[in-house]
PDB file of C-alpha atoms in Angstrom:
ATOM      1  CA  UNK A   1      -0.669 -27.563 -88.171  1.00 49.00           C
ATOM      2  CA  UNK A   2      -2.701 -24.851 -86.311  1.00 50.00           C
ATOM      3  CA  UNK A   3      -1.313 -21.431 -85.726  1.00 56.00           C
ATOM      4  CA  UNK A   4      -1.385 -20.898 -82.333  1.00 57.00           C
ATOM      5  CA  UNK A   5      -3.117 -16.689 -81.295  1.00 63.00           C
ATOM      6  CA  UNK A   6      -2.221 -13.674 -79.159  1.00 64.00           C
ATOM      7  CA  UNK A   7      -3.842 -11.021 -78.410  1.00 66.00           C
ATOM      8  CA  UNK A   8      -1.886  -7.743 -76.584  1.00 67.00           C
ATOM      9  CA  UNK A   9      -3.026  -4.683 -75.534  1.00 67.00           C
ATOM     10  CA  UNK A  10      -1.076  -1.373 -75.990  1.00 68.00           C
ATOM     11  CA  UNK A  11      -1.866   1.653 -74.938  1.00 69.00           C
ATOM     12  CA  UNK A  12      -2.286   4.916 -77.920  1.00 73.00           C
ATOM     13  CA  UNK A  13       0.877   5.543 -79.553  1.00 77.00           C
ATOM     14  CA  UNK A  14       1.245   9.102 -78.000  1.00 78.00           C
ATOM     15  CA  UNK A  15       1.131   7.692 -74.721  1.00 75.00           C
ATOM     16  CA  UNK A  16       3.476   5.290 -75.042  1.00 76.00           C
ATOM     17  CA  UNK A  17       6.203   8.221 -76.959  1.00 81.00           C
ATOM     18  CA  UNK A  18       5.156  10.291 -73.484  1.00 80.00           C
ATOM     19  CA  UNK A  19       6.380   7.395 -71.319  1.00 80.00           C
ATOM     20  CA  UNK A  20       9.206   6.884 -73.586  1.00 82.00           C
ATOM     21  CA  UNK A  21       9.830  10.138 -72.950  1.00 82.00           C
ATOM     22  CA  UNK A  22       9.319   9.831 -69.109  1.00 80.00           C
ATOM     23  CA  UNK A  23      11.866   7.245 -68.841  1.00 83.00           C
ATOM     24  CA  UNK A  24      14.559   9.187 -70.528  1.00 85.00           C
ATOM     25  CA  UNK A  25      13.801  12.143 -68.912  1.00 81.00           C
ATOM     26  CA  UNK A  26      14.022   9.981 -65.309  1.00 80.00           C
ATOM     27  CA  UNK A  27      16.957   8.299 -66.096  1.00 83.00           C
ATOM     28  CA  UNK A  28      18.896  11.580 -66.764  1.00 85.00           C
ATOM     29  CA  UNK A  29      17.609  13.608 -63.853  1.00 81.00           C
ATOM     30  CA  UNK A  30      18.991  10.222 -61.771  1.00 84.00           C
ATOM     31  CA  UNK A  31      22.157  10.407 -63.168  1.00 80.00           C
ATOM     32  CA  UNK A  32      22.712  14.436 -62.915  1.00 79.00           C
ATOM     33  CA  UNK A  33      21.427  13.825 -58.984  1.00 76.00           C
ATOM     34  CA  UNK A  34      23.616  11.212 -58.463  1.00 80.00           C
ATOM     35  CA  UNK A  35      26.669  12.782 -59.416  1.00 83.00           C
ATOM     36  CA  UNK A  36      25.804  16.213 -58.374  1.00 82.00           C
ATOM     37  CA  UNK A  37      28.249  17.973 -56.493  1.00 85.00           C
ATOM     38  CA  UNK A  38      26.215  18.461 -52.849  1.00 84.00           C
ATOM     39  CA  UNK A  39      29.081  20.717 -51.563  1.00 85.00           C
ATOM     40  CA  UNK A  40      27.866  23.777 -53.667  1.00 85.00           C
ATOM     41  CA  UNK A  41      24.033  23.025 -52.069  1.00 85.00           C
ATOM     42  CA  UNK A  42      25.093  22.372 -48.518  1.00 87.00           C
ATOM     43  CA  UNK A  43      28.987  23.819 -47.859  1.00 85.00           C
ATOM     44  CA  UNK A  44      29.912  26.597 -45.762  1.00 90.00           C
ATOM     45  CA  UNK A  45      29.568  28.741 -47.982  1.00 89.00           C
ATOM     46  CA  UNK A  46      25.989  29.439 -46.938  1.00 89.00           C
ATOM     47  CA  UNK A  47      26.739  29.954 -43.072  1.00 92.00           C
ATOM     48  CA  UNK A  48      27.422  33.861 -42.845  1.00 92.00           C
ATOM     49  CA  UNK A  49      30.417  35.083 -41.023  1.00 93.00           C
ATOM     50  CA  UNK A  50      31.186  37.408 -38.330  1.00 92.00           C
ATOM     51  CA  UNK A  51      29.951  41.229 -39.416  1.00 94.00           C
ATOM     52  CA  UNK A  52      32.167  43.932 -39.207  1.00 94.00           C
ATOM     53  CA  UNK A  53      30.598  44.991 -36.340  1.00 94.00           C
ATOM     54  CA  UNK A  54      31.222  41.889 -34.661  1.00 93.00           C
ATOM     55  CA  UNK A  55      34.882  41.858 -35.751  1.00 94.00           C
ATOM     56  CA  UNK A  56      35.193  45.486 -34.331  1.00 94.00           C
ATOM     57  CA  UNK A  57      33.345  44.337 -30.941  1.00 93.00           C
ATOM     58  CA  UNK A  58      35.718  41.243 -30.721  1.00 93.00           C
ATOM     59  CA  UNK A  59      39.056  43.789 -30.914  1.00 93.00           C
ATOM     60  CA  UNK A  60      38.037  45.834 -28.389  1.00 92.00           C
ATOM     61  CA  UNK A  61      37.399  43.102 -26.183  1.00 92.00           C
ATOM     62  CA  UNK A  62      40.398  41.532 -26.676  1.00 91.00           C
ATOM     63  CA  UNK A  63      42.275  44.945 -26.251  1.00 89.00           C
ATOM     64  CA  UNK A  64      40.164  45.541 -23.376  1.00 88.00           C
ATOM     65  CA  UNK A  65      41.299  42.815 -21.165  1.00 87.00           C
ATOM     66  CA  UNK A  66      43.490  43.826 -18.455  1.00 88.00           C
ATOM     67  CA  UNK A  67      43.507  47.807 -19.521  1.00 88.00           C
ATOM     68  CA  UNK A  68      42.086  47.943 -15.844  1.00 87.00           C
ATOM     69  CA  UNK A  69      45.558  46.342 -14.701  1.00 90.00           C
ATOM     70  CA  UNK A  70      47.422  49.948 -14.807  1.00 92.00           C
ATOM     71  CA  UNK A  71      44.491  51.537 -12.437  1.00 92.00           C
ATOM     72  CA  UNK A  72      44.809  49.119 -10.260  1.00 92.00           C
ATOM     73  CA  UNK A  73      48.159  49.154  -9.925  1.00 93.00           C
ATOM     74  CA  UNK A  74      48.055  52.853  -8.952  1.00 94.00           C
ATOM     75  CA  UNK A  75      45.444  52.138  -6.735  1.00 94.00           C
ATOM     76  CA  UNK A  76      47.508  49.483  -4.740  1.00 94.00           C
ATOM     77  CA  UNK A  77      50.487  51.933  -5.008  1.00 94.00           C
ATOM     78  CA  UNK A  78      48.000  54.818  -2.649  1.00 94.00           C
ATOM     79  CA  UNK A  79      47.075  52.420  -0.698  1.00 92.00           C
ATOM     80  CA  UNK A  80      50.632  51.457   0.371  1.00 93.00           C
ATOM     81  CA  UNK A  81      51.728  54.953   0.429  1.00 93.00           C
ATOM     82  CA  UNK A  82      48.299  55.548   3.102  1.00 92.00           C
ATOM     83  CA  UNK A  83      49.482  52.290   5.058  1.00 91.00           C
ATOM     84  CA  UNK A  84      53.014  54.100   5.559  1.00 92.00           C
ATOM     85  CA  UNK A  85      50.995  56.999   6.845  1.00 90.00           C
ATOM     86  CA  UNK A  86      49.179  54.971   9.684  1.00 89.00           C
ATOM     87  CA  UNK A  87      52.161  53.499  11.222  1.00 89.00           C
ATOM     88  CA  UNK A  88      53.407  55.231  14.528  1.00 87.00           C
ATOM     89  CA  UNK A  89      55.588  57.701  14.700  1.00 88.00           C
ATOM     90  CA  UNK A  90      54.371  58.206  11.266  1.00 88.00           C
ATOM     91  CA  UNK A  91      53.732  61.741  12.056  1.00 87.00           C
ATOM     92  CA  UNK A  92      56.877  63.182  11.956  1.00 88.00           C
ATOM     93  CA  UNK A  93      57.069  63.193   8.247  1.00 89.00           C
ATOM     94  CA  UNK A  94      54.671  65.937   8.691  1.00 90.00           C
ATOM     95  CA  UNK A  95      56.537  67.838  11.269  1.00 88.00           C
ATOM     96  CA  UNK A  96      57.551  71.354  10.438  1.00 88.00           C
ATOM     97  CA  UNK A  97      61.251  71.973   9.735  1.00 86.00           C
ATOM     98  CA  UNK A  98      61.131  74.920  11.208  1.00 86.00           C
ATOM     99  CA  UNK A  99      59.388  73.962  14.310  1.00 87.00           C
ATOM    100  CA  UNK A 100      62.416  73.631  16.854  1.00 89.00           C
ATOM    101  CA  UNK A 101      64.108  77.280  15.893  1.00 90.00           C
ATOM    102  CA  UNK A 102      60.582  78.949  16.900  1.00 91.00           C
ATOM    103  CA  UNK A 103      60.203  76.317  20.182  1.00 91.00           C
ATOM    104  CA  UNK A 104      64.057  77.821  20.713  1.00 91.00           C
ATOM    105  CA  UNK A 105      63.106  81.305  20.005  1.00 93.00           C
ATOM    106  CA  UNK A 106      59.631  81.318  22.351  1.00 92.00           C
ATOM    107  CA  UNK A 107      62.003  80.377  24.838  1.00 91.00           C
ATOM    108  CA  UNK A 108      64.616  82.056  24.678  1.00 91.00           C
ATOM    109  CA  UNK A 109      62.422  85.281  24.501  1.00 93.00           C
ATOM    110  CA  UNK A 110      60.639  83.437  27.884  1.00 90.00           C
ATOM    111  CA  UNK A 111      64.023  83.467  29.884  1.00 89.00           C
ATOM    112  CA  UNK A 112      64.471  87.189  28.938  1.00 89.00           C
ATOM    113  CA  UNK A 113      61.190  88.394  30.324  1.00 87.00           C
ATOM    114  CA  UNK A 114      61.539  85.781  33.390  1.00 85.00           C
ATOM    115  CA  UNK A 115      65.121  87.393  33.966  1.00 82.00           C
ATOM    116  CA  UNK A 116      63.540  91.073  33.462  1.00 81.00           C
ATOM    117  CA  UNK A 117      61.462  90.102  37.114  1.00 75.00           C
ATOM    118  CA  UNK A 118      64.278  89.611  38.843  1.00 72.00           C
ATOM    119  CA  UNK A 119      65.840  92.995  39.294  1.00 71.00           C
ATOM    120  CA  UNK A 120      62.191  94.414  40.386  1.00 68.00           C
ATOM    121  CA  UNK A 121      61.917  91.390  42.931  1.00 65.00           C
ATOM    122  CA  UNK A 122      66.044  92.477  44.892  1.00 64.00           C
ATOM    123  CA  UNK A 123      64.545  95.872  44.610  1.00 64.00           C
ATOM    124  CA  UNK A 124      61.136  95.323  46.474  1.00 64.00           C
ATOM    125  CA  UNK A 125      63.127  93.538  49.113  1.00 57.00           C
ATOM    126  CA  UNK A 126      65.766  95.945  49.648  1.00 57.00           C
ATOM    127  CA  UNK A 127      62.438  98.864  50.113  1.00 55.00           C
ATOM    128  CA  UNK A 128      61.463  96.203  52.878  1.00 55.00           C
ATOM    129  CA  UNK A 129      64.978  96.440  54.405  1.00 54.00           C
ATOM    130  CA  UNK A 130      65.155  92.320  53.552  1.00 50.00           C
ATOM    131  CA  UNK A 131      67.754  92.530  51.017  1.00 49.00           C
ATOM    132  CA  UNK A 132      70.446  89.996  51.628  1.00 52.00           C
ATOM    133  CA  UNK A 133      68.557  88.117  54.052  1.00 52.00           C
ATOM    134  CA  UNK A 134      66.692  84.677  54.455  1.00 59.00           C
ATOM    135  CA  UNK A 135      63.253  85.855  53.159  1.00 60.00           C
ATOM    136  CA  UNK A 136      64.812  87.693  49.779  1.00 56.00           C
ATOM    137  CA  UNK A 137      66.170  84.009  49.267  1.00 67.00           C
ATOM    138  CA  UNK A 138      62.567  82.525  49.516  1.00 70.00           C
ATOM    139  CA  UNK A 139      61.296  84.866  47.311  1.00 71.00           C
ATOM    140  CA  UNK A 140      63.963  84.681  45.080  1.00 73.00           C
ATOM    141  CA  UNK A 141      63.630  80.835  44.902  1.00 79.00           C
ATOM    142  CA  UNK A 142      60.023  81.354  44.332  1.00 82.00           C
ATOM    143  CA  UNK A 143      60.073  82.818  41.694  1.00 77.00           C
ATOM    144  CA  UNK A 144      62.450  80.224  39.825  1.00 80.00           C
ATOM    145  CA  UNK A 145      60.369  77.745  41.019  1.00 88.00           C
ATOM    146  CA  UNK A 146      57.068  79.318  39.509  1.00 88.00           C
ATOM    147  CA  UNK A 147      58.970  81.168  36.713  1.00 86.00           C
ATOM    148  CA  UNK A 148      60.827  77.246  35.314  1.00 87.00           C
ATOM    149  CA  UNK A 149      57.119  75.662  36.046  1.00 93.00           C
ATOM    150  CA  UNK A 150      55.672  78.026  33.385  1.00 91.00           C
ATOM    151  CA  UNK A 151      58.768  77.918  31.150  1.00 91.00           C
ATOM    152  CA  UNK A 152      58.062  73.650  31.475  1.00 94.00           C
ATOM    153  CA  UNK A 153      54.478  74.201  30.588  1.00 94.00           C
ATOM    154  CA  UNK A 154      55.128  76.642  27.548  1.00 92.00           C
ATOM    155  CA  UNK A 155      57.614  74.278  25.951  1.00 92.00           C
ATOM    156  CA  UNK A 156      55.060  71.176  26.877  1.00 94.00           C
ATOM    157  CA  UNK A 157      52.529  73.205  25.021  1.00 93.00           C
ATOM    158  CA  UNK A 158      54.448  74.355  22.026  1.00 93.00           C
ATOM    159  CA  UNK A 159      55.668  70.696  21.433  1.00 92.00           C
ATOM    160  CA  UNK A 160      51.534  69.891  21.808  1.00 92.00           C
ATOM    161  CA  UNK A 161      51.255  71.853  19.106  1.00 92.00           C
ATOM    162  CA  UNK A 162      53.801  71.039  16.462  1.00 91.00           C
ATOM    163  CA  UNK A 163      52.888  67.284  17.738  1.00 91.00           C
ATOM    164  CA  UNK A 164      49.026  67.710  16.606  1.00 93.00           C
ATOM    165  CA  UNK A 165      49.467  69.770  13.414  1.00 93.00           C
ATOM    166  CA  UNK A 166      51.984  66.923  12.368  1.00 92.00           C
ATOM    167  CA  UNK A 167      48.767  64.511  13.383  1.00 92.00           C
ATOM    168  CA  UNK A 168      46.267  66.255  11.705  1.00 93.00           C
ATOM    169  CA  UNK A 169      48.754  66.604   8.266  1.00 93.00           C
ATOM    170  CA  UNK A 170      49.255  62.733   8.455  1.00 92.00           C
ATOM    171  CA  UNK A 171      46.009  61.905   8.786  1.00 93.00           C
ATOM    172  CA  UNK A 172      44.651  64.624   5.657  1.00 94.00           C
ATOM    173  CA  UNK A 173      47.802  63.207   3.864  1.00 93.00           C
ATOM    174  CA  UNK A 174      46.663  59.264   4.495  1.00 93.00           C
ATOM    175  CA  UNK A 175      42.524  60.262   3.847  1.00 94.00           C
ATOM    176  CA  UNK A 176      44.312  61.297   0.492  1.00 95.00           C
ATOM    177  CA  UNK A 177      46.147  58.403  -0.219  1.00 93.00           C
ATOM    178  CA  UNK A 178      43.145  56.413   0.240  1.00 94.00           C
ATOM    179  CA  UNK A 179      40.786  59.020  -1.459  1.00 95.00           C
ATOM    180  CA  UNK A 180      43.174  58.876  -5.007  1.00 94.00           C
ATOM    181  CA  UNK A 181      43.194  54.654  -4.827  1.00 94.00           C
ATOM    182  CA  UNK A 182      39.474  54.363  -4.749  1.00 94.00           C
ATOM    183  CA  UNK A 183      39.350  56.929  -7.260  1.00 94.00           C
ATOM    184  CA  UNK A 184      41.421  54.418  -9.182  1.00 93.00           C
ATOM    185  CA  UNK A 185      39.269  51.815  -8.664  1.00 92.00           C
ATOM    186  CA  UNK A 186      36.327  53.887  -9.957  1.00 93.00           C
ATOM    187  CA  UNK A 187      38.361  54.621 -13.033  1.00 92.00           C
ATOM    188  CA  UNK A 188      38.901  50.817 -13.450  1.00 91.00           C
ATOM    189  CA  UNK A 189      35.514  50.264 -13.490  1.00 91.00           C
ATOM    190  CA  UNK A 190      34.856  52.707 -15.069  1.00 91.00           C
ATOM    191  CA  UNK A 191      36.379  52.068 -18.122  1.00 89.00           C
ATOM    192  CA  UNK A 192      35.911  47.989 -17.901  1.00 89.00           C
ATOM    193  CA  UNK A 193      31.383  49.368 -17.838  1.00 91.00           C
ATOM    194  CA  UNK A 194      32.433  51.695 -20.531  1.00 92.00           C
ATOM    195  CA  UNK A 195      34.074  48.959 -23.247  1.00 92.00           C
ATOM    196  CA  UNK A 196      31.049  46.168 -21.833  1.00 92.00           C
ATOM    197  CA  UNK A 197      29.063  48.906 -23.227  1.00 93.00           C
ATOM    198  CA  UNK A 198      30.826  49.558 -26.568  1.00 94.00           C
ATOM    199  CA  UNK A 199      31.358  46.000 -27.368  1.00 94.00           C
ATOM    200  CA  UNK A 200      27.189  44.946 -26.339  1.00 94.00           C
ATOM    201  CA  UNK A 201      26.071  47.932 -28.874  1.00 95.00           C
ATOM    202  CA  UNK A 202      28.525  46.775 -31.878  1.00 94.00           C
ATOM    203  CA  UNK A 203      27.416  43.004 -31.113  1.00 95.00           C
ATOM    204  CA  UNK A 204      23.722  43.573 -30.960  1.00 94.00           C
ATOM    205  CA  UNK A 205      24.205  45.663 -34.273  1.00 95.00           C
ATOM    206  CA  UNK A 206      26.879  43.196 -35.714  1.00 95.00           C
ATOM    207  CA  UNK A 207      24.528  40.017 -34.407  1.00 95.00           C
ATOM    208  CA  UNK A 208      21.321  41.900 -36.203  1.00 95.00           C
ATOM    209  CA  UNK A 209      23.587  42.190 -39.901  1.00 95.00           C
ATOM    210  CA  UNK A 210      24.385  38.882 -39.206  1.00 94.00           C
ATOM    211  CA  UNK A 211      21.391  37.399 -39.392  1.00 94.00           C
ATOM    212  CA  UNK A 212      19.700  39.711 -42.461  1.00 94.00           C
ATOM    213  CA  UNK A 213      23.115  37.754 -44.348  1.00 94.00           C
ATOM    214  CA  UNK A 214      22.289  34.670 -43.169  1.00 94.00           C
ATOM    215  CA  UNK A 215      19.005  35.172 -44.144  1.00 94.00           C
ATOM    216  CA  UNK A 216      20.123  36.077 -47.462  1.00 95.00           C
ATOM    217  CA  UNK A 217      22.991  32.592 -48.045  1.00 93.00           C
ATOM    218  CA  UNK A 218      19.520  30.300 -46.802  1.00 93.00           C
ATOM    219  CA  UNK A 219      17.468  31.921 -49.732  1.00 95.00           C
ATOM    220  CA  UNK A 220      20.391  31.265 -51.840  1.00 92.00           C
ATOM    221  CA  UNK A 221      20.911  27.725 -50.499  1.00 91.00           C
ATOM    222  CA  UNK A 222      17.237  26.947 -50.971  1.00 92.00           C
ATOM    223  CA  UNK A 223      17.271  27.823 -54.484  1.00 92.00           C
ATOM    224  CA  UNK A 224      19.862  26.067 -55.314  1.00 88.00           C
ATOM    225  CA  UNK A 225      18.361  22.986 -53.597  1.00 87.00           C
ATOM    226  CA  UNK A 226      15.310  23.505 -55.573  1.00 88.00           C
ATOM    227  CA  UNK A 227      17.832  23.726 -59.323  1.00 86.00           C
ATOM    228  CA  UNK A 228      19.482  20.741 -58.477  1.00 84.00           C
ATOM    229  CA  UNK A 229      16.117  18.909 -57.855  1.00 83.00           C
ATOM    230  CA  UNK A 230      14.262  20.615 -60.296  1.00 84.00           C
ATOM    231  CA  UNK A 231      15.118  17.962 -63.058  1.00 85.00           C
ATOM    232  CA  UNK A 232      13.752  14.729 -60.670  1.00 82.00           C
ATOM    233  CA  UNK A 233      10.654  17.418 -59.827  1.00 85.00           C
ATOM    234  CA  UNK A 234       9.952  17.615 -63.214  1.00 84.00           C
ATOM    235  CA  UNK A 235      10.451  14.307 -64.474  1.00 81.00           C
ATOM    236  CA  UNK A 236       8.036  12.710 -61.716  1.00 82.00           C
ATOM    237  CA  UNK A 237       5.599  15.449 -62.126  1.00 83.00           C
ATOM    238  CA  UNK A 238       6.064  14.327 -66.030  1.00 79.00           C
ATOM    239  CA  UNK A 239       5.450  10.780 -65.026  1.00 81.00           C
ATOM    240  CA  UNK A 240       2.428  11.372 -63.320  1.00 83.00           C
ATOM    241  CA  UNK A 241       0.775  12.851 -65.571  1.00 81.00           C
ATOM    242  CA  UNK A 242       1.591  10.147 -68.278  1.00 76.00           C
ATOM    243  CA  UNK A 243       0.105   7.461 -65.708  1.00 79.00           C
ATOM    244  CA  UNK A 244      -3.283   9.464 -65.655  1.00 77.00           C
ATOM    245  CA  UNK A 245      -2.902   8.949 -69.035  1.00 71.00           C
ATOM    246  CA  UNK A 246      -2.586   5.533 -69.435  1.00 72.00           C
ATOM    247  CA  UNK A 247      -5.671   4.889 -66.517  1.00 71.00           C
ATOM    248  CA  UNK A 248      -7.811   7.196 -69.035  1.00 67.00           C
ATOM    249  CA  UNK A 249      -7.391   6.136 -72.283  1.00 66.00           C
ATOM    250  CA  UNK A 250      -8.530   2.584 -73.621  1.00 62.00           C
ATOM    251  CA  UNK A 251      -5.640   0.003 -75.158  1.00 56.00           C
ATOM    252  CA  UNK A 252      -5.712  -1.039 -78.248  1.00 53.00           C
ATOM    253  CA  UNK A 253      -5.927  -4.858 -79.092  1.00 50.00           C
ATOM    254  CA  UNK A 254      -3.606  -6.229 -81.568  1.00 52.00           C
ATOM    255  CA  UNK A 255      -3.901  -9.965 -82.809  1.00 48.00           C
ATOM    256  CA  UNK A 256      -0.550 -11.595 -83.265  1.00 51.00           C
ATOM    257  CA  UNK A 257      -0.794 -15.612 -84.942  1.00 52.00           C
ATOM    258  CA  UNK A 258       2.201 -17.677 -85.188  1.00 55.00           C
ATOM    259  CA  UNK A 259       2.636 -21.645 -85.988  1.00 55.00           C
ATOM    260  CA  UNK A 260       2.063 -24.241 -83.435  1.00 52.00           C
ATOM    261  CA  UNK A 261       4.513 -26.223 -82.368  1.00 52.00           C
ATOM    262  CA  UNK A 262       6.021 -29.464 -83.587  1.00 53.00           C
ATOM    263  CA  UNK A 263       4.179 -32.355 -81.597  1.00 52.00           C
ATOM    264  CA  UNK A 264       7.224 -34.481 -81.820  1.00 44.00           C
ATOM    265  CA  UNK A 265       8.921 -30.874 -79.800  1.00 48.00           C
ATOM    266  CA  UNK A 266       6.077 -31.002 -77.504  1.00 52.00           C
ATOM    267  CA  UNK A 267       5.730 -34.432 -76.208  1.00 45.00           C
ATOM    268  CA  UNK A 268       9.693 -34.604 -76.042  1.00 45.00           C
ATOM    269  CA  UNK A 269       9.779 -30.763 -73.894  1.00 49.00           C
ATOM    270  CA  UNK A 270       6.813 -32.064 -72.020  1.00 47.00           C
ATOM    271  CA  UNK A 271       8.587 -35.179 -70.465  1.00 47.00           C
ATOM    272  CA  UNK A 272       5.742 -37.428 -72.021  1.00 45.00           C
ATOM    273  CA  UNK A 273       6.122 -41.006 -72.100  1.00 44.00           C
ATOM    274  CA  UNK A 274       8.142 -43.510 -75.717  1.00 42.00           C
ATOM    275  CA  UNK A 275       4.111 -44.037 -76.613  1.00 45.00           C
ATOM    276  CA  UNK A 276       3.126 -40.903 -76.683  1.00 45.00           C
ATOM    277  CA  UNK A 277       6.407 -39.987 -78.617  1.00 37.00           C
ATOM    278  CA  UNK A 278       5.429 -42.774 -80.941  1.00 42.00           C
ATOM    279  CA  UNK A 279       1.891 -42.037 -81.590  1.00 45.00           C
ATOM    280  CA  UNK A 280       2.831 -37.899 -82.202  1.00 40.00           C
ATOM    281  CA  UNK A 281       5.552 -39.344 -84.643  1.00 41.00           C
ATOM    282  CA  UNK A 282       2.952 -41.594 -86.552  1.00 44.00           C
ATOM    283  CA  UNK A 283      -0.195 -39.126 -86.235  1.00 46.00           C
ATOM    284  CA  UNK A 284      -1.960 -41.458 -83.849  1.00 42.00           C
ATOM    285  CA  UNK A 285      -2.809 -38.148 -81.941  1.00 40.00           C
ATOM    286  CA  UNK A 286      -4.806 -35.301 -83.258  1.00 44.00           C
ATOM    287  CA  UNK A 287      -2.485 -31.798 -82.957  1.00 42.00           C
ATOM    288  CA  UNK A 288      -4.406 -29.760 -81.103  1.00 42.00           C
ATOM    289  CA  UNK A 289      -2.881 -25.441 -79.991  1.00 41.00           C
ATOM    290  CA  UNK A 290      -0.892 -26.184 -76.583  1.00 38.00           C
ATOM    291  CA  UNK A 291      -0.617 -22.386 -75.776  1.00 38.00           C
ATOM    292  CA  UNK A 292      -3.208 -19.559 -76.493  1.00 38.00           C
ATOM    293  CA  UNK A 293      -2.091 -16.179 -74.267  1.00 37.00           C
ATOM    294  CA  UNK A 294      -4.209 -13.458 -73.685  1.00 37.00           C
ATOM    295  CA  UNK A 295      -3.159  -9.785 -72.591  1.00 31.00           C
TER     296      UNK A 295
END
């Protein structure tokens, strides 16, 4: 019986320890990735958060809104207060208290000097022997006539008077009113550009910080995205090296023999037919090797 002969080819015995080597190296760089925690490589812990700066600029924001409210409140409160003043009759708020006793005293001091005429007027008539008679009464009733016409027309223009001071106080008193809201107003704006101001220049700075951070967490992300593959990196790189080996180095051939096989086995595992069973039983057939392989 014939042994039947292999032949194999294996690559130098270094290079197969260096792929032995490979594989375990690649099948524990799998495993760490595989059950690697990913939230320390990609949680929020590498997103930076507000800066100070920005914290500071989002307080006075918030304590900002509405701090205009109280201006305008004062505002609307002149404004009423110069409405009032435009209404009729409006100016005798303004009126001075003291303006009927001197009316009453002009007057009064008037009728004196008016009365003063009298006596001179009986006397002129009695020098022109008309004393008593129909022309001292004309006279006499002139003069009332002329002397209450210009007692009318002093009172008319003292009243004038008190009448367009009181005017001319109500309207300085309602140019006021309206002068102190819109000062208000300017106030409210004032302060509302003032905090804008404040709160851009604390969240340009803030915003700048911000981003030198976040710089900083995506440096620290990246390297630790770079540890956690550095095990695959290497084992690959490891790998490919070992394949350049293996393309550059010859095998070596190893011859391998081992017996043939039974002919009874082989007829009966190759389906053949009761005479060719019969004829391998009784040696009618010459054994011949059924299988030579070559690697």
């Amino acid at each position: 019986m014939a042994d039947v002969s292999q032949t194999r080819i294996l690559p130098p015995e270094f290079i197969e320890a260096a792929g032995k080597n490979y594989l375990s190296d690649l099948s524990t760089a799998t495993g760490d990735y595989k059950t690697a925690d990913l939230s320390k490589v990609f949680g929020p812990q590498f997103v930076a958060g507000l800066d100070p700066l920005q914290q500071q600029a989002e307080g006075l924001a918030k304590a900002g809104i509405g701090a205009y409210q109280p201006y305008l409140s004062t505002a609307a409160a002149h404004q009423a207060t110069a409405a009032g003043y435009a209404a009729p009759g409006a100016y005798t708020q303004f009126q001075s208290p003291y303006q009927q006793d001197v009316i009453k005293a002009t007057m009064d001091d008037y009728d004196i000097q008016a009365a003063k005429g009298l006596p001179a007027l009986r006397a002129k008539a009695m020098g022109a022997g008309a004393f008593g008679g129909g022309r001292e009464g004309v006279q006499l009733a002139e003069y009332q006539a002329t002397s209450d016409k210009n007692r009318a027309s002093l009172l008319a223009q003292l009243n004038q008077q008190g009448f367009n001071q009181a005017q001319d106080l109500r309207q300085q008193a309602l140019q006021n009113q309206m002068g102190l809201g819109q000062g208000q107003l300017g106030l409210a704006g004032s302060e509302a550009g003032f905090l804008g101001q404040d709160v851009g220049a604390l969240s340009t700075l803030g915003a700048l910080n911000q981003q030198q951070q976040q710089q900083t967490l995506g440096a620290q992300q990246q390297l630790a995205q770079q540890q956690l593959a550095q095990p695959m990196t290497a084992a690959q790189n490891y790998g490919t090296g070992v394949t350049q080996l293996i393309a550059g180095y010859p095998g070596q051939t190893t011859q391998m023999s081992q017996p043939s096989a039974n002919p009874l086995m082989t007829a009966i595992g190759a389906g053949g037919t009761l005479a060719g069973i019969y004829g391998a039983m009784t040696g009618k057939f010459n054994a011949k090797p059924l299988l030579t392989n070559q690697f």
